[in-house]
Tab-separated table of C-alpha atoms in Angstrom:
chain	number	residue	atom	x	y	z
A	9	ALA	CA	-30.255	-62.904	37.804
A	10	TRP	CA	-30.160	-60.115	35.438
A	11	GLN	CA	-32.394	-58.904	32.511
A	12	ARG	CA	-31.093	-57.366	29.455
A	13	MET	CA	-33.280	-54.136	28.803
A	14	LEU	CA	-33.938	-52.369	25.710
A	15	SER	CA	-31.739	-49.435	26.548
A	16	GLY	CA	-28.974	-52.263	26.236
A	17	ARG	CA	-28.442	-52.059	30.027
A	18	ARG	CA	-28.280	-55.431	32.146
A	19	LEU	CA	-30.040	-55.013	35.093
A	20	ASP	CA	-29.433	-57.527	38.319
A	21	LEU	CA	-32.552	-58.187	39.568
A	22	LEU	CA	-31.071	-59.366	42.966
A	23	ASP	CA	-28.382	-56.715	42.987
A	24	PRO	CA	-29.533	-53.594	41.248
A	25	THR	CA	-27.331	-50.605	40.757
A	26	PRO	CA	-28.849	-47.136	39.695
A	27	VAL	CA	-26.463	-46.849	36.912
A	28	ASP	CA	-28.307	-49.499	35.156
A	29	ILE	CA	-31.770	-47.914	35.302
A	30	GLU	CA	-33.486	-45.801	32.600
A	31	ILE	CA	-36.425	-44.200	32.639
A	32	GLU	CA	-37.119	-45.308	29.339
A	33	ASP	CA	-37.162	-48.898	30.141
A	34	ILE	CA	-39.421	-48.343	33.304
A	35	ALA	CA	-41.785	-46.436	31.234
A	36	HIS	CA	-41.813	-49.271	28.081
A	37	GLY	CA	-42.201	-51.952	30.676
A	38	LEU	CA	-44.850	-50.520	32.903
A	39	ALA	CA	-46.782	-49.425	29.877
A	40	PHE	CA	-47.132	-53.075	29.012
A	41	VAL	CA	-47.687	-54.625	32.419
A	42	ALA	CA	-51.275	-54.985	33.053
A	43	ARG	CA	-53.064	-54.250	36.379
A	44	TRP	CA	-55.909	-56.601	37.694
A	45	ASN	CA	-53.905	-59.244	35.605
A	46	GLY	CA	-55.766	-58.180	32.735
A	47	GLN	CA	-59.392	-58.522	34.226
A	48	THR	CA	-60.419	-55.012	33.175
A	49	ARG	CA	-63.303	-53.876	30.650
A	50	GLY	CA	-61.965	-52.352	27.529
A	51	ASP	CA	-59.870	-52.912	24.493
A	52	PHE	CA	-56.931	-52.219	26.023
A	53	ALA	CA	-55.242	-53.728	29.556
A	54	TYR	CA	-55.170	-50.897	32.023
A	55	SER	CA	-51.231	-50.539	32.670
A	56	VAL	CA	-49.222	-49.988	35.526
A	57	ALA	CA	-47.958	-46.866	33.755
A	58	GLU	CA	-51.565	-45.504	33.432
A	59	HIS	CA	-52.129	-46.388	36.910
A	60	SER	CA	-48.638	-44.588	38.096
A	61	ILE	CA	-49.626	-41.318	36.651
A	62	LEU	CA	-53.310	-41.253	38.168
A	63	VAL	CA	-51.470	-42.075	41.514
A	64	GLU	CA	-49.186	-38.979	41.363
A	65	THR	CA	-52.118	-36.948	40.181
A	66	LEU	CA	-54.243	-38.120	43.259
A	67	PHE	CA	-50.995	-37.631	45.501
A	68	GLY	CA	-50.880	-33.824	44.291
A	69	ARG	CA	-54.849	-33.334	45.439
A	70	ILE	CA	-53.808	-34.777	48.660
A	71	ALA	CA	-50.770	-33.051	49.232
A	72	PRO	CA	-51.027	-29.793	47.143
A	73	ASN	CA	-48.159	-28.231	48.668
A	74	ALA	CA	-45.868	-31.549	48.159
A	75	PRO	CA	-42.442	-30.741	46.553
A	76	ALA	CA	-41.674	-32.347	43.173
A	77	LYS	CA	-39.559	-34.919	44.706
A	78	TRP	CA	-42.420	-36.612	46.274
A	79	LYS	CA	-44.614	-36.327	43.239
A	80	LEU	CA	-41.696	-38.000	41.855
A	81	ALA	CA	-41.803	-40.567	44.290
A	82	ALA	CA	-45.728	-41.003	43.685
A	83	LEU	CA	-45.046	-41.483	39.889
A	84	LEU	CA	-42.494	-43.865	40.820
A	85	HIS	CA	-44.128	-45.891	43.421
A	86	ASP	CA	-44.699	-49.206	41.265
A	87	ALA	CA	-41.776	-48.630	39.333
A	88	PRO	CA	-40.134	-52.136	40.327
A	89	GLU	CA	-42.956	-53.527	38.319
A	90	TYR	CA	-41.217	-52.854	35.241
A	91	VAL	CA	-39.107	-56.019	35.520
A	92	ILE	CA	-40.834	-57.918	38.097
A	93	GLY	CA	-44.521	-57.363	37.132
A	94	ASP	CA	-47.378	-56.630	39.123
A	95	MET	CA	-49.243	-59.152	41.105
A	96	ILE	CA	-52.510	-58.959	43.016
A	97	SER	CA	-52.183	-58.408	46.760
A	98	PRO	CA	-53.120	-61.918	47.531
A	99	VAL	CA	-50.449	-63.631	45.334
A	100	LYS	CA	-47.826	-60.951	46.807
A	101	ALA	CA	-48.976	-62.517	50.331
A	102	ALA	CA	-48.482	-66.110	49.042
A	103	VAL	CA	-45.239	-65.663	47.590
A	104	GLY	CA	-43.959	-64.564	51.216
A	105	PRO	CA	-41.572	-61.977	52.194
A	106	GLY	CA	-39.009	-62.736	49.283
A	107	TYR	CA	-41.146	-60.664	46.742
A	108	GLY	CA	-41.095	-57.646	49.062
A	109	GLU	CA	-37.371	-57.740	49.467
A	110	LEU	CA	-36.840	-57.600	46.027
A	111	ASP	CA	-39.086	-55.148	45.412
A	112	GLU	CA	-37.361	-52.680	48.025
A	113	ARG	CA	-34.248	-53.165	46.594
A	114	LEU	CA	-35.250	-52.235	43.022
A	115	GLU	CA	-37.164	-49.519	44.497
A	116	ALA	CA	-34.065	-47.987	46.336
A	117	ALA	CA	-32.000	-48.449	43.041
A	118	ILE	CA	-34.567	-46.585	41.124
A	119	HIS	CA	-35.165	-43.548	43.542
A	120	ILE	CA	-31.313	-43.311	43.961
A	121	ARG	CA	-31.297	-43.142	40.189
A	122	PHE	CA	-33.651	-40.148	40.213
A	123	GLY	CA	-32.316	-38.253	43.072
A	124	LEU	CA	-34.707	-39.624	45.822
A	125	PRO	CA	-33.647	-41.232	49.175
A	126	ALA	CA	-33.794	-44.759	48.947
A	127	LYS	CA	-36.482	-44.700	51.516
A	128	ILE	CA	-39.256	-42.535	51.251
A	129	PRO	CA	-40.199	-40.947	54.752
A	130	ALA	CA	-43.201	-42.619	56.133
A	131	PRO	CA	-45.499	-39.537	56.534
A	132	VAL	CA	-44.737	-38.983	52.675
A	133	LYS	CA	-45.055	-42.901	52.038
A	134	LYS	CA	-48.397	-42.700	53.859
A	135	GLN	CA	-49.972	-40.308	51.550
A	136	ILE	CA	-48.615	-42.182	48.375
A	137	LYS	CA	-50.385	-45.155	49.626
A	138	LYS	CA	-53.733	-43.423	50.208
A	139	ALA	CA	-53.477	-41.972	46.498
A	140	ASP	CA	-52.397	-45.654	45.893
A	141	LYS	CA	-55.840	-46.934	47.295
A	142	ILE	CA	-58.180	-44.517	46.107
A	143	SER	CA	-56.687	-45.188	42.685
A	144	ALA	CA	-57.343	-48.896	43.230
A	145	TRP	CA	-60.947	-47.992	44.302
A	146	MET	CA	-61.586	-45.925	40.928
A	147	GLU	CA	-60.108	-48.755	38.892
A	148	ALA	CA	-62.257	-51.320	40.881
A	149	THR	CA	-65.570	-49.517	40.064
A	150	GLN	CA	-64.900	-48.125	36.765
A	151	ILE	CA	-63.168	-51.044	35.098
A	152	ALA	CA	-62.679	-54.272	37.310
A	153	GLY	CA	-66.527	-54.961	37.602
A	154	PHE	CA	-66.559	-54.248	41.440
A	155	THR	CA	-69.366	-52.455	43.022
A	156	LYS	CA	-68.956	-49.492	45.323
A	157	SER	CA	-69.721	-51.317	48.058
A	158	GLU	CA	-67.521	-54.030	47.492
A	159	ALA	CA	-64.507	-51.332	46.794
A	160	ASP	CA	-65.512	-49.473	49.971
A	161	LYS	CA	-65.018	-52.906	51.513
A	162	PHE	CA	-61.460	-53.696	49.937
A	163	PHE	CA	-59.815	-50.473	49.321
A	164	GLY	CA	-61.953	-47.931	52.071
A	165	ALA	CA	-64.492	-45.301	50.741
A	166	PRO	CA	-62.717	-42.544	49.379
A	167	ASP	CA	-63.207	-38.881	49.609
A	168	PRO	CA	-65.064	-37.940	46.270
A	169	SER	CA	-63.454	-34.382	46.281
A	170	VAL	CA	-60.105	-36.079	45.892
A	171	MET	CA	-61.486	-38.324	42.487
A	172	GLU	CA	-63.560	-35.277	40.963
A	173	GLY	CA	-63.282	-34.914	37.518
A	174	LEU	CA	-61.120	-38.072	36.973
A	175	THR	CA	-62.262	-40.840	34.978
A	176	ILE	CA	-60.176	-43.676	33.755
A	177	VAL	CA	-59.861	-44.013	29.917
A	178	LEU	CA	-57.893	-46.970	28.514
A	179	ARG	CA	-55.306	-46.154	25.972
A	180	THR	CA	-52.399	-47.871	23.904
A	181	PRO	CA	-49.429	-48.581	25.512
A	182	LEU	CA	-47.571	-46.255	23.546
A	183	GLU	CA	-49.665	-43.464	24.728
A	184	ALA	CA	-49.196	-44.759	28.501
A	185	ARG	CA	-45.448	-45.023	27.861
A	186	THR	CA	-45.201	-41.464	26.590
A	187	ASP	CA	-47.148	-39.837	28.967
A	188	PHE	CA	-45.180	-41.585	32.008
A	189	THR	CA	-42.065	-40.561	30.213
A	190	ASN	CA	-43.440	-36.802	29.901
A	191	ARG	CA	-44.552	-36.779	33.437
A	192	HIS	CA	-41.239	-38.074	34.813
A	193	ASN	CA	-39.239	-35.536	32.811
A	194	ASP	CA	-41.294	-32.897	33.810
A	195	LEU	CA	-40.874	-33.198	37.378
A	196	LEU	CA	-37.294	-33.654	37.124
A	197	LYS	CA	-36.880	-30.037	35.526
A	198	VAL	CA	-38.502	-28.824	38.638
A	199	LEU	CA	-36.421	-30.754	41.318
A	200	PRO	CA	-33.820	-28.487	43.351
């Protein structure tokens, strides 16, 4: 069950190895994967690459003293979706545990490839999840047609100070891919 990547790598989806993972493939794939199944307002789909950049920004506000490696983990939190796509939560639940297991194997290989532990420590994972939920709330209310009360019900009411000054702007896949890659490279430069 392998896929040929644009880099020329052959990624085995069932047994991925870190040597077959390239950031350019991840950035390209995520820039073309639409969040919300593409059901967002605007001229471009809101990509998983854009979402990942926002989550990393929010994580930095939630945990301002976090080391660069955990910021990188936040940026890469949905990286497996570059090959398995993004499914809305109800579909993931319907698919069952097989989806989660596949996601975990890909995530571990991606983490190892970029110098992170295969499994992120639970407290850090919890903070990344909090940033992810705030991002989902912002997306829901700004581009996916949810009212604030609906978003509060599904994602929890976020602390407004964490979102201060942040607005979702839909951009081309090329811009999202470039910014995702650049942020990844900036974080790698400051890793110990």
